[in-house]
Amino acid sequence: MINTPADGATAQTGAYLMVAVLIAAGIVSFHPGHFIIFNM
């Protein structure tokens, strides 16, 4: 397996995206009422 700088940057970006998704999911789960009202 070859680890190139590009692959490392991609993996790091993917990790940041996963963290952002988890944070967004946490906000939605903590405040479901607000999102339901705005969406409906």
PDB file of C-alpha atoms in Angstrom, residues 4 6-7 10-11 13 18 21 24 27 30 33 35 37-39:
ATOM      1  CA  THR A   4       0.968   9.583  -0.918  1.00  0.00           C
ATOM      2  CA  ALA A   6      -2.703  13.398  -1.729  1.00  0.00           C
ATOM      3  CA  ASP A   7      -4.185  10.282  -0.113  1.00  0.00           C
ATOM      4  CA  THR A  10      -8.086  13.183   1.253  1.00  0.00           C
ATOM      5  CA  ALA A  11      -8.306  11.031   4.372  1.00  0.00           C
ATOM      6  CA  THR A  13     -10.631  15.948   4.689  1.00  0.00           C
ATOM      7  CA  MET A  18     -17.368  12.966   9.268  1.00  0.00           C
ATOM      8  CA  VAL A  21     -21.757  15.384   9.964  1.00  0.00           C
ATOM      9  CA  ALA A  24     -24.804  18.397  12.677  1.00  0.00           C
ATOM     10  CA  ILE A  27     -27.546  19.395  16.883  1.00  0.00           C
ATOM     11  CA  PHE A  30     -30.709  17.811  20.575  1.00  0.00           C
ATOM     12  CA  GLY A  33     -38.569  20.276  17.466  1.00  0.00           C
ATOM     13  CA  PHE A  35     -36.089  21.488  12.660  1.00  0.00           C
ATOM     14  CA  ILE A  37     -41.336  23.005  12.728  1.00  0.00           C
ATOM     15  CA  PHE A  38     -39.196  24.720  10.081  1.00  0.00           C
ATOM     16  CA  ASN A  39     -39.309  21.732   7.729  1.00  0.00           C
TER      17      ASN A  39
END
